[in-house]
């Protein structure tokens, strides 16, 4: 049997997660991967509000059209080949297809807008809006990305996990 004498125990291991003040990490720092795109990167982790506010009118129209596609297809199929489920059965089908249409339309809207932030599609308008927004904040003396309530260590953790 192993001896349980306290003087023979190995030294206690202190984890960086439990003791962030040690300033040591077990893994080397790995910088964020930069993608080679045709357009400039605006923000690699934009806030939801920013993505929605930078959306173009074409994003709204494509989302509305795509949202109407699923319920419209269900109505078309019902005309071509009636399901004969009755009025209440078809209402449930239409509720589900409308919900799916709204979610998929919003997803299309959001992905088109966020792809411009990443530089995957043409983003000249968004770059100009971002520059205008940032210069206005600098002129007012505000921090560029708001005031954080987290410690510097936790901000670093959030940045690495983002």
mmCIF file of C-alpha atoms in Angstrom:
data_model
loop_
_atom_site.group_PDB
_atom_site.id
_atom_site.type_symbol
_atom_site.label_atom_id
_atom_site.label_comp_id
_atom_site.label_asym_id
_atom_site.label_seq_id
_atom_site.Cartn_x
_atom_site.Cartn_y
_atom_site.Cartn_z
ATOM 1 C CA UNK A 1 0.000 0.000 0.000
ATOM 2 C CA UNK A 2 1.090 3.534 -0.670
ATOM 3 C CA UNK A 3 2.105 5.660 2.245
ATOM 4 C CA UNK A 4 -0.174 8.585 3.072
ATOM 5 C CA UNK A 5 2.435 10.575 4.946
ATOM 6 C CA UNK A 6 1.808 14.298 4.184
ATOM 7 C CA UNK A 7 5.510 14.944 3.704
ATOM 8 C CA UNK A 8 5.612 12.401 0.846
ATOM 9 C CA UNK A 9 2.728 13.891 -1.120
ATOM 10 C CA UNK A 10 3.506 15.627 -4.404
ATOM 11 C CA UNK A 11 3.126 19.408 -4.399
ATOM 12 C CA UNK A 12 -0.369 20.683 -5.023
ATOM 13 C CA UNK A 13 -1.119 21.560 -8.634
ATOM 14 C CA UNK A 14 -2.672 24.976 -9.097
ATOM 15 C CA UNK A 15 -4.833 25.390 -12.148
ATOM 16 C CA UNK A 16 -4.800 28.683 -14.067
ATOM 17 C CA UNK A 17 -8.594 28.648 -14.157
ATOM 18 C CA UNK A 18 -8.696 28.611 -10.388
ATOM 19 C CA UNK A 19 -5.713 30.924 -9.945
ATOM 20 C CA UNK A 20 -5.702 33.421 -12.837
ATOM 21 C CA UNK A 21 -3.421 35.743 -10.894
ATOM 22 C CA UNK A 22 -0.548 33.326 -11.571
ATOM 23 C CA UNK A 23 -0.556 34.556 -15.150
ATOM 24 C CA UNK A 24 0.534 31.232 -16.573
ATOM 25 C CA UNK A 25 -1.363 29.221 -19.108
ATOM 26 C CA UNK A 26 -0.920 25.582 -19.955
ATOM 27 C CA UNK A 27 -1.421 26.141 -23.673
ATOM 28 C CA UNK A 28 0.486 28.465 -25.980
ATOM 29 C CA UNK A 29 -1.314 31.503 -27.370
ATOM 30 C CA UNK A 30 -2.818 30.817 -30.785
ATOM 31 C CA UNK A 31 -3.827 33.938 -32.719
ATOM 32 C CA UNK A 32 -7.150 34.052 -34.529
ATOM 33 C CA UNK A 33 -7.051 32.671 -38.039
ATOM 34 C CA UNK A 34 -7.207 35.350 -40.698
ATOM 35 C CA UNK A 35 -9.105 34.471 -43.841
ATOM 36 C CA UNK A 36 -8.037 35.491 -47.310
ATOM 37 C CA UNK A 37 -11.086 37.244 -48.737
ATOM 38 C CA UNK A 38 -11.596 39.751 -51.511
ATOM 39 C CA UNK A 39 -13.090 42.312 -49.132
ATOM 40 C CA UNK A 40 -11.824 43.755 -45.815
ATOM 41 C CA UNK A 41 -12.785 42.264 -42.465
ATOM 42 C CA UNK A 42 -14.906 44.713 -40.456
ATOM 43 C CA UNK A 43 -15.496 42.774 -37.238
ATOM 44 C CA UNK A 44 -14.803 39.110 -36.519
ATOM 45 C CA UNK A 45 -17.319 38.960 -33.661
ATOM 46 C CA UNK A 46 -20.043 41.563 -34.288
ATOM 47 C CA UNK A 47 -22.854 42.154 -31.827
ATOM 48 C CA UNK A 48 -26.339 41.058 -32.901
ATOM 49 C CA UNK A 49 -27.640 44.637 -32.809
ATOM 50 C CA UNK A 50 -24.845 45.783 -35.113
ATOM 51 C CA UNK A 51 -25.478 43.031 -37.657
ATOM 52 C CA UNK A 52 -29.184 43.867 -37.819
ATOM 53 C CA UNK A 53 -28.633 47.637 -37.981
ATOM 54 C CA UNK A 54 -26.118 47.334 -40.852
ATOM 55 C CA UNK A 55 -28.490 45.230 -42.979
ATOM 56 C CA UNK A 56 -29.315 46.468 -46.463
ATOM 57 C CA UNK A 57 -32.798 46.817 -47.970
ATOM 58 C CA UNK A 58 -31.941 43.913 -50.288
ATOM 59 C CA UNK A 59 -31.459 41.735 -47.193
ATOM 60 C CA UNK A 60 -34.973 42.576 -46.040
ATOM 61 C CA UNK A 61 -36.544 41.858 -49.428
ATOM 62 C CA UNK A 62 -34.704 38.563 -49.876
ATOM 63 C CA UNK A 63 -35.690 37.502 -46.345
ATOM 64 C CA UNK A 64 -39.343 38.384 -46.957
ATOM 65 C CA UNK A 65 -39.367 36.502 -50.238
ATOM 66 C CA UNK A 66 -37.687 33.475 -48.718
ATOM 67 C CA UNK A 67 -40.051 33.569 -45.714
ATOM 68 C CA UNK A 68 -43.060 33.445 -48.018
ATOM 69 C CA UNK A 69 -41.596 30.585 -50.049
ATOM 70 C CA UNK A 70 -42.424 27.725 -47.646
ATOM 71 C CA UNK A 71 -46.057 28.684 -46.880
ATOM 72 C CA UNK A 72 -46.562 29.618 -50.531
ATOM 73 C CA UNK A 73 -45.315 26.210 -51.607
ATOM 74 C CA UNK A 74 -47.684 24.527 -49.146
ATOM 75 C CA UNK A 75 -50.629 26.493 -50.551
ATOM 76 C CA UNK A 76 -49.566 25.600 -54.088
ATOM 77 C CA UNK A 77 -49.297 21.892 -53.237
ATOM 78 C CA UNK A 78 -52.707 22.004 -51.566
ATOM 79 C CA UNK A 79 -54.190 23.408 -54.794
ATOM 80 C CA UNK A 80 -52.457 20.834 -56.986
ATOM 81 C CA UNK A 81 -53.049 17.789 -54.788
ATOM 82 C CA UNK A 82 -55.474 18.401 -51.888
ATOM 83 C CA UNK A 83 -54.480 16.645 -48.682
ATOM 84 C CA UNK A 84 -58.095 16.372 -47.476
ATOM 85 C CA UNK A 85 -57.041 16.782 -43.832
ATOM 86 C CA UNK A 86 -59.829 19.225 -43.164
ATOM 87 C CA UNK A 87 -59.769 22.876 -42.265
ATOM 88 C CA UNK A 88 -58.159 22.466 -38.815
ATOM 89 C CA UNK A 89 -55.495 20.090 -40.097
ATOM 90 C CA UNK A 90 -54.467 22.481 -42.830
ATOM 91 C CA UNK A 91 -54.315 25.370 -40.342
ATOM 92 C CA UNK A 92 -51.745 23.459 -38.311
ATOM 93 C CA UNK A 93 -49.727 22.725 -41.431
ATOM 94 C CA UNK A 94 -49.811 26.404 -42.396
ATOM 95 C CA UNK A 95 -48.796 27.506 -38.880
ATOM 96 C CA UNK A 96 -45.809 25.189 -38.966
ATOM 97 C CA UNK A 97 -44.787 26.170 -42.495
ATOM 98 C CA UNK A 98 -45.160 29.884 -41.672
ATOM 99 C CA UNK A 99 -42.995 29.451 -38.568
ATOM 100 C CA UNK A 100 -40.361 27.574 -40.565
ATOM 101 C CA UNK A 101 -40.533 30.259 -43.251
ATOM 102 C CA UNK A 102 -40.023 33.063 -40.735
ATOM 103 C CA UNK A 103 -37.056 31.355 -39.087
ATOM 104 C CA UNK A 104 -35.421 30.504 -42.396
ATOM 105 C CA UNK A 105 -36.041 34.028 -43.721
ATOM 106 C CA UNK A 106 -34.454 35.549 -40.634
ATOM 107 C CA UNK A 107 -31.500 33.175 -40.973
ATOM 108 C CA UNK A 108 -30.995 34.259 -44.586
ATOM 109 C CA UNK A 109 -31.294 37.928 -43.567
ATOM 110 C CA UNK A 110 -28.752 37.530 -40.752
ATOM 111 C CA UNK A 111 -26.277 35.467 -42.761
ATOM 112 C CA UNK A 112 -26.275 37.909 -45.681
ATOM 113 C CA UNK A 113 -25.579 40.790 -43.301
ATOM 114 C CA UNK A 114 -22.915 39.033 -41.219
ATOM 115 C CA UNK A 115 -21.072 37.784 -44.307
ATOM 116 C CA UNK A 116 -20.311 41.422 -45.103
ATOM 117 C CA UNK A 117 -18.748 41.856 -41.651
ATOM 118 C CA UNK A 118 -16.486 38.873 -42.328
ATOM 119 C CA UNK A 119 -15.574 40.162 -45.788
ATOM 120 C CA UNK A 120 -17.150 37.265 -47.673
ATOM 121 C CA UNK A 121 -19.215 39.578 -49.875
ATOM 122 C CA UNK A 122 -19.038 43.183 -51.087
ATOM 123 C CA UNK A 123 -19.029 45.483 -48.040
ATOM 124 C CA UNK A 124 -18.040 49.014 -49.082
ATOM 125 C CA UNK A 125 -21.194 50.525 -47.546
ATOM 126 C CA UNK A 126 -20.623 48.703 -44.239
ATOM 127 C CA UNK A 127 -16.952 49.741 -44.085
ATOM 128 C CA UNK A 128 -17.992 53.386 -44.504
ATOM 129 C CA UNK A 129 -20.713 53.032 -41.851
ATOM 130 C CA UNK A 130 -18.219 51.404 -39.468
ATOM 131 C CA UNK A 131 -15.633 54.158 -40.015
ATOM 132 C CA UNK A 132 -18.278 56.836 -39.466
ATOM 133 C CA UNK A 133 -19.489 55.129 -36.285
ATOM 134 C CA UNK A 134 -15.959 54.707 -34.901
ATOM 135 C CA UNK A 135 -14.842 58.279 -35.698
ATOM 136 C CA UNK A 136 -17.986 59.648 -34.036
ATOM 137 C CA UNK A 137 -17.171 57.654 -30.899
ATOM 138 C CA UNK A 138 -13.560 58.875 -30.907
ATOM 139 C CA UNK A 139 -14.714 62.498 -31.278
ATOM 140 C CA UNK A 140 -17.082 62.062 -28.321
ATOM 141 C CA UNK A 141 -14.305 60.464 -26.260
ATOM 142 C CA UNK A 142 -16.192 57.177 -25.837
ATOM 143 C CA UNK A 143 -14.512 53.770 -25.962
ATOM 144 C CA UNK A 144 -14.867 52.159 -29.397
ATOM 145 C CA UNK A 145 -16.634 49.002 -28.259
ATOM 146 C CA UNK A 146 -18.309 50.168 -25.056
ATOM 147 C CA UNK A 147 -17.331 49.831 -21.407
ATOM 148 C CA UNK A 148 -16.829 46.312 -20.084
ATOM 149 C CA UNK A 149 -17.695 45.241 -16.553
ATOM 150 C CA UNK A 150 -15.385 42.202 -16.756
ATOM 151 C CA UNK A 151 -11.825 42.022 -15.483
ATOM 152 C CA UNK A 152 -9.002 42.108 -18.029
ATOM 153 C CA UNK A 153 -8.362 38.422 -17.475
ATOM 154 C CA UNK A 154 -11.999 37.504 -18.215
ATOM 155 C CA UNK A 155 -11.973 39.768 -21.284
ATOM 156 C CA UNK A 156 -8.974 37.810 -22.549
ATOM 157 C CA UNK A 157 -10.749 34.520 -21.879
ATOM 158 C CA UNK A 158 -13.835 35.731 -23.733
ATOM 159 C CA UNK A 159 -11.720 36.942 -26.629
ATOM 160 C CA UNK A 160 -9.899 33.623 -26.921
ATOM 161 C CA UNK A 161 -13.151 31.659 -26.762
ATOM 162 C CA UNK A 162 -14.925 33.866 -29.283
#
